[in-house]
Amino acid sequence: MDRIPTLGGLQPFGAGEEAGWLFGGVCDRVEPGAAVRMAVHLSGSGAEPVEILGRIAAARPYVYLDIVHDQPWRGRIKLRFGAADGGTRVRLIAELDQPGLEWLMRRRGFPTARNASPHPRLGLLTSKSGPCSPFATSIDNAAMLALEEINAEGGIHGRRVELIVGDDATDPETGIMEARRLVQAGCRTILIATTSATYTAVAESLGDAPVLLVQPVMNEGGSGGRLRLQLGGRPGDQLATATKPLTQMEGVRRSFLAGNDYCWPRTTHGLARQLLPRYGARIVGEEFASMRTRDFAQLVESIQKSGADIVPRPI
C-alpha cells in the first residue's frame, strides 16, 4: 500500500490498522481513479456522519493527494504535504460549489432560498446522502445530461431550464421538506428518484398542489394520477423475465429471499412467493434487514445454512 506522509511520520491511507486518518477514508489502492469513501461528522447534523463518496484524482507520494467527490455535494479535497520540524506539515483545502454550500447550510439547520428566475425550473429529488446515496451520482449525471440536451435545442418556449436538486437523505420526512422547498423555488415538475417510501410520502403531502411528480426509477406502481406519473419498471416484470432462465439452469431450484425492510422488497417477495413455485423453484428462507444495516454477517450466515442455490434480488 502506498504511504502518505502525515504528522508524526508515515502512515498508510485507506488500508491497514492505521487507515482512515482522513475522515475515516477507505479505499482499495492509492492511485488516480480509485474509489474513496469518507465519513464526516457535521456539527448540528445529528449523530449520523455524512458519507462522502469520491475518487482519487491525483496522487504523488510525499507531495500531494487530490480527491474529487460527487456526493453529497460536488467538490474536491486537496492535501498538500511539506517538511516541518519533527515531522510533516499537512495542508487541507476543501472546495465546494454553490449547491454544495446550500446543502451544508440546510443540514446545519440554516434556511436557504433561491432568488426568483425568469427561467422555468425543474426539480430533482434524490438521495444524495443516507443508505441510497451510491445511486445518486448516476441520477444527477443523467438529469444534467438530459437538461443540457433540452437547453441545446432551445429549452422550453425559448427559455433555458434550470435544475434544482433536493436531498431526501433516504428519509421520507426529509423528502417532504425538500419537495416543499423545490416547490417554493418555482419547480412545477419534480422528478423523484428516491425510495418509493419517499415518493409516496411526498405525493400525499403535496396533495392537490399543481405540481407534476414523476417517479422515473423502478417502483411498485399504484400511486398514479393526473399529476402523478410512475414510469419505472415493476418488480413483477423483472422477476418474470429472470425466473424462467434461472430455474432452467442445472441445480438452481432453492431460493432465499433477502432484502431491506421497506416496501420494494416486501412487494417483490410477495410476488416471488407466487411466481417461483410455478417454475419449480422452492423458497428455503426469507429475511429482511433494516435500511441502515451495515453488518450483514447474520444474513449471509442464514443464506449459507439454508442451502439456497440463488438469491433473487430485483433492483
mmCIF file of C-alpha atoms in Angstrom:
data_model
loop_
_atom_site.group_PDB
_atom_site.id
_atom_site.type_symbol
_atom_site.label_atom_id
_atom_site.label_comp_id
_atom_site.label_asym_id
_atom_site.label_seq_id
_atom_site.Cartn_x
_atom_site.Cartn_y
_atom_site.Cartn_z
ATOM 1 C CA MET A 1 0.000 0.000 0.000
ATOM 2 C CA ASP A 2 1.326 3.451 -0.867
ATOM 3 C CA ARG A 3 2.254 5.530 2.132
ATOM 4 C CA ILE A 4 1.372 9.172 2.610
ATOM 5 C CA PRO A 5 3.370 11.433 4.960
ATOM 6 C CA THR A 6 1.374 12.717 7.910
ATOM 7 C CA LEU A 7 2.090 14.412 11.185
ATOM 8 C CA GLY A 8 4.198 12.084 13.260
ATOM 9 C CA GLY A 9 5.689 10.093 10.392
ATOM 10 C CA LEU A 10 4.468 7.759 7.656
ATOM 11 C CA GLN A 11 1.011 6.222 7.763
ATOM 12 C CA PRO A 12 -0.972 4.271 5.173
ATOM 13 C CA PHE A 13 -4.011 5.868 3.588
ATOM 14 C CA GLY A 14 -7.142 3.751 3.262
ATOM 15 C CA ALA A 15 -5.858 0.318 4.332
ATOM 16 C CA GLY A 16 -4.299 -1.446 7.308
ATOM 17 C CA GLU A 17 -4.737 -0.900 11.043
ATOM 18 C CA GLU A 18 -3.849 2.805 10.860
ATOM 19 C CA ALA A 19 -6.087 3.562 7.891
ATOM 20 C CA GLY A 20 -8.654 6.283 7.862
ATOM 21 C CA TRP A 21 -6.698 9.222 9.223
ATOM 22 C CA LEU A 22 -8.512 11.419 6.674
ATOM 23 C CA PHE A 23 -12.211 11.417 7.703
ATOM 24 C CA GLY A 24 -12.082 7.643 8.143
ATOM 25 C CA GLY A 25 -11.120 7.305 4.489
ATOM 26 C CA VAL A 26 -11.259 3.836 2.966
ATOM 27 C CA CYS A 27 -10.033 2.810 -0.483
ATOM 28 C CA ASP A 28 -8.552 -0.264 -2.161
ATOM 29 C CA ARG A 29 -5.474 1.490 -3.527
ATOM 30 C CA VAL A 30 -3.907 4.935 -3.662
ATOM 31 C CA GLU A 31 -3.837 5.823 -7.334
ATOM 32 C CA PRO A 32 -5.867 8.025 -9.709
ATOM 33 C CA GLY A 33 -9.315 6.604 -10.376
ATOM 34 C CA ALA A 34 -9.579 4.585 -7.154
ATOM 35 C CA ALA A 35 -12.879 4.967 -5.278
ATOM 36 C CA VAL A 36 -12.783 6.513 -1.809
ATOM 37 C CA ARG A 37 -15.375 6.547 0.954
ATOM 38 C CA MET A 38 -15.121 9.029 3.828
ATOM 39 C CA ALA A 39 -17.342 9.941 6.758
ATOM 40 C CA VAL A 40 -17.594 13.486 8.107
ATOM 41 C CA HIS A 41 -19.338 14.481 11.322
ATOM 42 C CA LEU A 42 -21.009 17.854 10.858
ATOM 43 C CA SER A 43 -21.789 19.822 13.961
ATOM 44 C CA GLY A 44 -25.538 20.164 14.396
ATOM 45 C CA SER A 45 -26.390 17.394 11.911
ATOM 46 C CA GLY A 46 -27.118 14.680 14.475
ATOM 47 C CA ALA A 47 -25.249 11.506 15.366
ATOM 48 C CA GLU A 48 -25.121 10.028 11.874
ATOM 49 C CA PRO A 49 -21.959 11.008 9.944
ATOM 50 C CA VAL A 50 -22.236 12.287 6.403
ATOM 51 C CA GLU A 51 -20.747 9.821 3.925
ATOM 52 C CA ILE A 52 -18.664 11.329 1.131
ATOM 53 C CA LEU A 53 -18.231 9.212 -1.997
ATOM 54 C CA GLY A 54 -15.482 10.133 -4.424
ATOM 55 C CA ARG A 55 -12.350 9.040 -6.215
ATOM 56 C CA ILE A 56 -8.664 9.890 -6.242
ATOM 57 C CA ALA A 57 -7.982 12.429 -8.980
ATOM 58 C CA ALA A 58 -4.238 12.832 -8.490
ATOM 59 C CA ALA A 59 -1.596 11.454 -6.145
ATOM 60 C CA ARG A 60 2.131 11.913 -5.730
ATOM 61 C CA PRO A 61 3.772 10.305 -2.674
ATOM 62 C CA TYR A 62 5.119 12.810 -0.161
ATOM 63 C CA VAL A 63 3.793 15.740 -2.227
ATOM 64 C CA TYR A 64 0.017 15.810 -2.766
ATOM 65 C CA LEU A 65 -3.258 13.861 -2.840
ATOM 66 C CA ASP A 66 -6.441 15.128 -4.541
ATOM 67 C CA ILE A 67 -9.891 13.589 -4.072
ATOM 68 C CA VAL A 68 -12.933 14.643 -6.110
ATOM 69 C CA HIS A 69 -16.406 13.681 -4.950
ATOM 70 C CA ASP A 70 -19.971 13.883 -6.208
ATOM 71 C CA GLN A 71 -21.916 13.017 -3.065
ATOM 72 C CA PRO A 72 -23.461 14.522 -1.091
ATOM 73 C CA TRP A 73 -22.145 17.603 -2.918
ATOM 74 C CA ARG A 74 -19.697 18.111 -5.747
ATOM 75 C CA GLY A 75 -16.272 19.183 -4.558
ATOM 76 C CA ARG A 76 -12.582 18.490 -4.264
ATOM 77 C CA ILE A 77 -10.374 17.799 -1.247
ATOM 78 C CA LYS A 78 -6.725 18.728 -1.706
ATOM 79 C CA LEU A 79 -3.947 17.553 0.588
ATOM 80 C CA ARG A 80 -0.520 19.154 0.349
ATOM 81 C CA PHE A 81 2.454 17.736 2.265
ATOM 82 C CA GLY A 82 5.607 19.570 3.253
ATOM 83 C CA ALA A 83 8.559 19.129 5.562
ATOM 84 C CA ALA A 84 8.308 20.583 9.051
ATOM 85 C CA ASP A 85 10.411 20.417 12.196
ATOM 86 C CA GLY A 86 9.951 16.977 13.691
ATOM 87 C CA GLY A 87 7.515 15.719 11.114
ATOM 88 C CA THR A 88 5.314 16.653 8.166
ATOM 89 C CA ARG A 89 3.008 19.596 7.669
ATOM 90 C CA VAL A 90 -0.341 18.676 6.109
ATOM 91 C CA ARG A 91 -2.460 21.379 4.475
ATOM 92 C CA LEU A 92 -6.080 20.520 3.627
ATOM 93 C CA ILE A 93 -8.121 22.563 1.150
ATOM 94 C CA ALA A 94 -11.803 21.728 0.612
ATOM 95 C CA GLU A 95 -13.681 23.114 -2.396
ATOM 96 C CA LEU A 96 -17.423 23.059 -2.974
ATOM 97 C CA ASP A 97 -19.879 24.658 -5.385
ATOM 98 C CA GLN A 98 -22.955 26.799 -4.650
ATOM 99 C CA PRO A 99 -25.370 23.833 -4.388
ATOM 100 C CA GLY A 100 -22.887 22.188 -2.010
ATOM 101 C CA LEU A 101 -22.808 25.251 0.213
ATOM 102 C CA GLU A 102 -26.603 25.327 0.264
ATOM 103 C CA TRP A 103 -26.684 21.613 1.141
ATOM 104 C CA LEU A 104 -24.347 22.164 4.087
ATOM 105 C CA MET A 105 -26.361 25.141 5.310
ATOM 106 C CA ARG A 106 -29.612 23.173 5.234
ATOM 107 C CA ARG A 107 -28.002 20.224 7.009
ATOM 108 C CA ARG A 108 -26.846 22.609 9.736
ATOM 109 C CA GLY A 109 -30.377 23.977 10.063
ATOM 110 C CA PHE A 110 -29.930 27.301 8.264
ATOM 111 C CA PRO A 111 -32.635 28.361 5.780
ATOM 112 C CA THR A 112 -31.685 28.698 2.131
ATOM 113 C CA ALA A 113 -33.729 30.123 -0.711
ATOM 114 C CA ARG A 114 -33.219 30.652 -4.434
ATOM 115 C CA ASN A 115 -33.906 34.054 -5.936
ATOM 116 C CA ALA A 116 -36.701 34.312 -8.473
ATOM 117 C CA SER A 117 -35.730 33.372 -12.001
ATOM 118 C CA PRO A 118 -37.170 34.175 -15.433
ATOM 119 C CA HIS A 119 -36.374 30.600 -16.460
ATOM 120 C CA PRO A 120 -38.548 27.532 -15.822
ATOM 121 C CA ARG A 121 -37.200 25.304 -13.072
ATOM 122 C CA LEU A 122 -37.168 21.518 -12.906
ATOM 123 C CA GLY A 123 -36.853 19.829 -9.514
ATOM 124 C CA LEU A 124 -34.899 16.636 -8.883
ATOM 125 C CA LEU A 125 -35.401 14.928 -5.538
ATOM 126 C CA THR A 126 -32.843 12.187 -4.983
ATOM 127 C CA SER A 127 -30.825 10.607 -2.150
ATOM 128 C CA LYS A 128 -27.541 12.482 -2.029
ATOM 129 C CA SER A 129 -26.979 11.179 1.491
ATOM 130 C CA GLY A 130 -28.101 8.183 3.514
ATOM 131 C CA PRO A 131 -28.046 4.487 2.545
ATOM 132 C CA CYS A 132 -29.200 5.108 -1.044
ATOM 133 C CA SER A 133 -26.569 7.768 -1.829
ATOM 134 C CA PRO A 134 -24.450 5.480 -4.092
ATOM 135 C CA PHE A 135 -27.231 5.693 -6.703
ATOM 136 C CA ALA A 136 -27.452 9.496 -6.691
ATOM 137 C CA THR A 137 -24.341 10.212 -8.763
ATOM 138 C CA SER A 138 -25.679 8.432 -11.848
ATOM 139 C CA ILE A 139 -29.095 10.056 -11.356
ATOM 140 C CA ASP A 140 -27.511 13.513 -11.095
ATOM 141 C CA ASN A 141 -25.431 12.945 -14.212
ATOM 142 C CA ALA A 142 -28.397 11.635 -16.222
ATOM 143 C CA ALA A 143 -30.547 14.612 -15.221
ATOM 144 C CA MET A 144 -27.851 17.137 -16.124
ATOM 145 C CA LEU A 145 -27.221 15.438 -19.470
ATOM 146 C CA ALA A 146 -30.930 15.494 -20.316
ATOM 147 C CA LEU A 147 -31.158 19.151 -19.331
ATOM 148 C CA GLU A 148 -28.141 20.064 -21.468
ATOM 149 C CA GLU A 149 -29.803 18.403 -24.470
ATOM 150 C CA ILE A 150 -33.105 20.210 -23.833
ATOM 151 C CA ASN A 151 -31.394 23.586 -23.490
ATOM 152 C CA ALA A 152 -29.237 22.958 -26.552
ATOM 153 C CA GLU A 153 -32.459 22.541 -28.532
ATOM 154 C CA GLY A 154 -33.847 25.851 -27.296
ATOM 155 C CA GLY A 155 -35.205 24.938 -23.860
ATOM 156 C CA ILE A 156 -38.922 25.415 -23.222
ATOM 157 C CA HIS A 157 -40.535 28.154 -25.325
ATOM 158 C CA GLY A 158 -37.083 29.593 -25.940
ATOM 159 C CA ARG A 159 -36.122 29.743 -22.254
ATOM 160 C CA ARG A 160 -33.368 27.712 -20.627
ATOM 161 C CA VAL A 161 -34.458 25.251 -17.963
ATOM 162 C CA GLU A 162 -32.769 25.335 -14.558
ATOM 163 C CA LEU A 163 -32.275 22.197 -12.446
ATOM 164 C CA ILE A 164 -32.796 22.459 -8.672
ATOM 165 C CA VAL A 165 -31.735 19.375 -6.693
ATOM 166 C CA GLY A 166 -33.097 18.231 -3.333
ATOM 167 C CA ASP A 167 -31.729 15.545 -0.995
ATOM 168 C CA ASP A 168 -34.162 13.346 0.916
ATOM 169 C CA ALA A 169 -31.279 11.760 2.907
ATOM 170 C CA THR A 170 -33.050 8.414 2.240
ATOM 171 C CA ASP A 171 -35.755 9.540 4.659
ATOM 172 C CA PRO A 172 -39.417 10.250 3.716
ATOM 173 C CA GLU A 173 -39.888 13.104 6.213
ATOM 174 C CA THR A 174 -36.786 14.855 4.930
ATOM 175 C CA GLY A 175 -38.062 14.218 1.413
ATOM 176 C CA ILE A 176 -41.300 16.060 2.194
ATOM 177 C CA MET A 177 -39.391 19.121 3.439
ATOM 178 C CA GLU A 178 -37.096 19.099 0.403
ATOM 179 C CA ALA A 179 -40.017 18.699 -2.014
ATOM 180 C CA ARG A 180 -41.749 21.707 -0.471
ATOM 181 C CA ARG A 181 -38.517 23.688 -0.820
ATOM 182 C CA LEU A 182 -38.379 22.790 -4.518
ATOM 183 C CA VAL A 183 -41.959 23.953 -4.989
ATOM 184 C CA GLN A 184 -41.175 27.239 -3.206
ATOM 185 C CA ALA A 185 -38.186 27.663 -5.542
ATOM 186 C CA GLY A 186 -40.588 27.622 -8.502
ATOM 187 C CA CYS A 187 -40.417 23.979 -9.612
ATOM 188 C CA ARG A 188 -43.694 22.862 -11.177
ATOM 189 C CA THR A 189 -42.346 19.445 -12.134
ATOM 190 C CA ILE A 190 -40.324 17.297 -9.731
ATOM 191 C CA LEU A 191 -38.530 14.081 -10.657
ATOM 192 C CA ILE A 192 -38.493 11.861 -7.565
ATOM 193 C CA ALA A 193 -35.635 9.376 -7.948
ATOM 194 C CA THR A 194 -35.686 8.020 -4.411
ATOM 195 C CA THR A 195 -37.182 5.140 -2.492
ATOM 196 C CA SER A 196 -40.874 4.506 -3.034
ATOM 197 C CA ALA A 197 -41.411 5.408 0.616
ATOM 198 C CA THR A 198 -40.275 8.966 -0.099
ATOM 199 C CA TYR A 199 -42.272 9.181 -3.333
ATOM 200 C CA THR A 200 -45.467 8.081 -1.573
ATOM 201 C CA ALA A 201 -44.917 10.467 1.334
ATOM 202 C CA VAL A 202 -44.259 13.420 -0.990
ATOM 203 C CA ALA A 203 -47.259 12.604 -3.213
ATOM 204 C CA GLU A 204 -49.551 12.533 -0.184
ATOM 205 C CA SER A 205 -48.028 15.640 1.379
ATOM 206 C CA LEU A 206 -48.368 17.828 -1.713
ATOM 207 C CA GLY A 207 -51.963 16.659 -2.119
ATOM 208 C CA ASP A 208 -53.744 18.658 -4.792
ATOM 209 C CA ALA A 209 -50.842 21.060 -5.383
ATOM 210 C CA PRO A 210 -50.453 21.894 -9.102
ATOM 211 C CA VAL A 211 -47.096 20.115 -9.307
ATOM 212 C CA LEU A 212 -46.300 17.195 -11.597
ATOM 213 C CA LEU A 213 -44.496 14.416 -9.714
ATOM 214 C CA VAL A 214 -42.640 11.856 -11.824
ATOM 215 C CA GLN A 215 -41.057 8.704 -10.421
ATOM 216 C CA PRO A 216 -38.627 7.641 -13.194
ATOM 217 C CA VAL A 217 -36.917 4.803 -11.314
ATOM 218 C CA MET A 218 -38.161 1.261 -10.657
ATOM 219 C CA ASN A 219 -41.199 1.179 -8.390
ATOM 220 C CA GLU A 220 -44.188 -0.881 -7.315
ATOM 221 C CA GLY A 221 -46.805 1.306 -9.009
ATOM 222 C CA GLY A 222 -50.223 2.018 -7.583
ATOM 223 C CA SER A 223 -49.920 5.779 -6.971
ATOM 224 C CA GLY A 224 -50.747 7.161 -10.392
ATOM 225 C CA GLY A 225 -52.976 10.107 -11.229
ATOM 226 C CA ARG A 226 -53.278 13.141 -13.468
ATOM 227 C CA LEU A 227 -50.194 14.767 -11.907
ATOM 228 C CA ARG A 228 -48.588 11.591 -10.578
ATOM 229 C CA LEU A 229 -46.583 9.512 -13.056
ATOM 230 C CA GLN A 230 -44.687 6.325 -12.171
ATOM 231 C CA LEU A 231 -42.595 5.430 -15.195
ATOM 232 C CA GLY A 232 -40.061 2.919 -13.851
ATOM 233 C CA GLY A 233 -40.075 -0.855 -14.237
ATOM 234 C CA ARG A 234 -42.096 -3.104 -11.946
ATOM 235 C CA PRO A 235 -40.754 -5.916 -9.727
ATOM 236 C CA GLY A 236 -43.182 -8.446 -11.218
ATOM 237 C CA ASP A 237 -41.855 -7.800 -14.720
ATOM 238 C CA GLN A 238 -38.267 -8.195 -13.534
ATOM 239 C CA LEU A 239 -38.999 -11.448 -11.737
ATOM 240 C CA ALA A 240 -40.976 -12.905 -14.620
ATOM 241 C CA THR A 241 -38.160 -12.092 -17.067
ATOM 242 C CA ALA A 242 -35.398 -13.562 -14.910
ATOM 243 C CA THR A 243 -37.045 -16.531 -13.186
ATOM 244 C CA LYS A 244 -37.533 -18.867 -16.138
ATOM 245 C CA PRO A 245 -33.927 -18.840 -17.452
ATOM 246 C CA LEU A 246 -32.542 -19.040 -13.910
ATOM 247 C CA THR A 247 -34.628 -22.064 -12.940
ATOM 248 C CA GLN A 248 -33.625 -23.791 -16.169
ATOM 249 C CA MET A 249 -30.006 -23.720 -15.065
ATOM 250 C CA GLU A 250 -28.695 -27.015 -13.713
ATOM 251 C CA GLY A 251 -29.239 -27.363 -9.966
ATOM 252 C CA VAL A 252 -30.856 -23.966 -9.397
ATOM 253 C CA ARG A 253 -34.068 -24.720 -7.522
ATOM 254 C CA ARG A 254 -33.714 -23.421 -3.953
ATOM 255 C CA SER A 255 -34.242 -19.677 -3.491
ATOM 256 C CA PHE A 256 -33.599 -17.451 -0.493
ATOM 257 C CA LEU A 257 -35.434 -14.123 -0.388
ATOM 258 C CA ALA A 258 -33.375 -11.309 1.160
ATOM 259 C CA GLY A 259 -33.968 -7.572 1.140
ATOM 260 C CA ASN A 260 -34.249 -4.332 3.075
ATOM 261 C CA ASP A 261 -37.224 -3.867 5.344
ATOM 262 C CA TYR A 262 -39.282 -1.478 3.264
ATOM 263 C CA CYS A 263 -41.982 -1.536 0.591
ATOM 264 C CA TRP A 264 -39.983 -2.552 -2.519
ATOM 265 C CA PRO A 265 -38.502 -5.810 -1.138
ATOM 266 C CA ARG A 266 -41.730 -6.737 0.644
ATOM 267 C CA THR A 267 -43.694 -6.302 -2.579
ATOM 268 C CA THR A 268 -41.041 -8.211 -4.517
ATOM 269 C CA HIS A 269 -41.017 -11.080 -2.039
ATOM 270 C CA GLY A 270 -44.795 -11.355 -2.168
ATOM 271 C CA LEU A 271 -44.640 -11.677 -5.967
ATOM 272 C CA ALA A 272 -41.743 -14.124 -5.725
ATOM 273 C CA ARG A 273 -43.735 -16.426 -3.445
ATOM 274 C CA GLN A 274 -46.394 -16.611 -6.157
ATOM 275 C CA LEU A 275 -44.092 -16.823 -9.185
ATOM 276 C CA LEU A 276 -41.148 -19.022 -8.203
ATOM 277 C CA PRO A 277 -43.157 -22.227 -7.477
ATOM 278 C CA ARG A 278 -44.653 -22.056 -10.996
ATOM 279 C CA TYR A 279 -41.186 -22.745 -12.382
ATOM 280 C CA GLY A 280 -40.349 -25.494 -9.944
ATOM 281 C CA ALA A 281 -38.373 -23.336 -7.521
ATOM 282 C CA ARG A 282 -38.659 -23.699 -3.749
ATOM 283 C CA ILE A 283 -38.235 -20.874 -1.240
ATOM 284 C CA VAL A 284 -35.962 -22.062 1.587
ATOM 285 C CA GLY A 285 -35.707 -18.851 3.585
ATOM 286 C CA GLU A 286 -36.601 -15.168 3.844
ATOM 287 C CA GLU A 287 -35.141 -12.293 5.868
ATOM 288 C CA PHE A 288 -35.287 -8.503 5.913
ATOM 289 C CA ALA A 289 -32.575 -6.135 7.114
ATOM 290 C CA SER A 290 -33.172 -2.559 8.233
ATOM 291 C CA MET A 291 -32.397 0.209 5.754
ATOM 292 C CA ARG A 292 -29.330 1.351 7.694
ATOM 293 C CA THR A 293 -27.806 -2.074 8.296
ATOM 294 C CA ARG A 294 -24.071 -2.231 7.634
ATOM 295 C CA ASP A 295 -23.257 -5.645 9.100
ATOM 296 C CA PHE A 296 -24.860 -8.417 7.024
ATOM 297 C CA ALA A 297 -22.951 -11.309 8.629
ATOM 298 C CA GLN A 298 -26.094 -12.818 10.181
ATOM 299 C CA LEU A 299 -27.982 -12.592 6.892
ATOM 300 C CA VAL A 300 -25.134 -14.211 4.974
ATOM 301 C CA GLU A 301 -24.976 -16.991 7.576
ATOM 302 C CA SER A 302 -28.723 -17.611 7.232
ATOM 303 C CA ILE A 303 -28.381 -17.897 3.456
ATOM 304 C CA GLN A 304 -25.494 -20.344 3.770
ATOM 305 C CA LYS A 305 -27.363 -22.516 6.276
ATOM 306 C CA SER A 306 -30.493 -22.603 4.105
ATOM 307 C CA GLY A 307 -28.741 -24.449 1.276
ATOM 308 C CA ALA A 308 -30.039 -21.914 -1.256
ATOM 309 C CA ASP A 309 -28.788 -22.054 -4.828
ATOM 310 C CA ILE A 310 -29.747 -18.465 -5.651
ATOM 311 C CA VAL A 311 -30.814 -15.209 -4.029
ATOM 312 C CA PRO A 312 -33.128 -13.393 -6.494
ATOM 313 C CA ARG A 313 -32.838 -9.668 -5.883
ATOM 314 C CA PRO A 314 -34.562 -7.389 -8.417
ATOM 315 C CA ILE A 315 -33.262 -3.827 -8.058
#
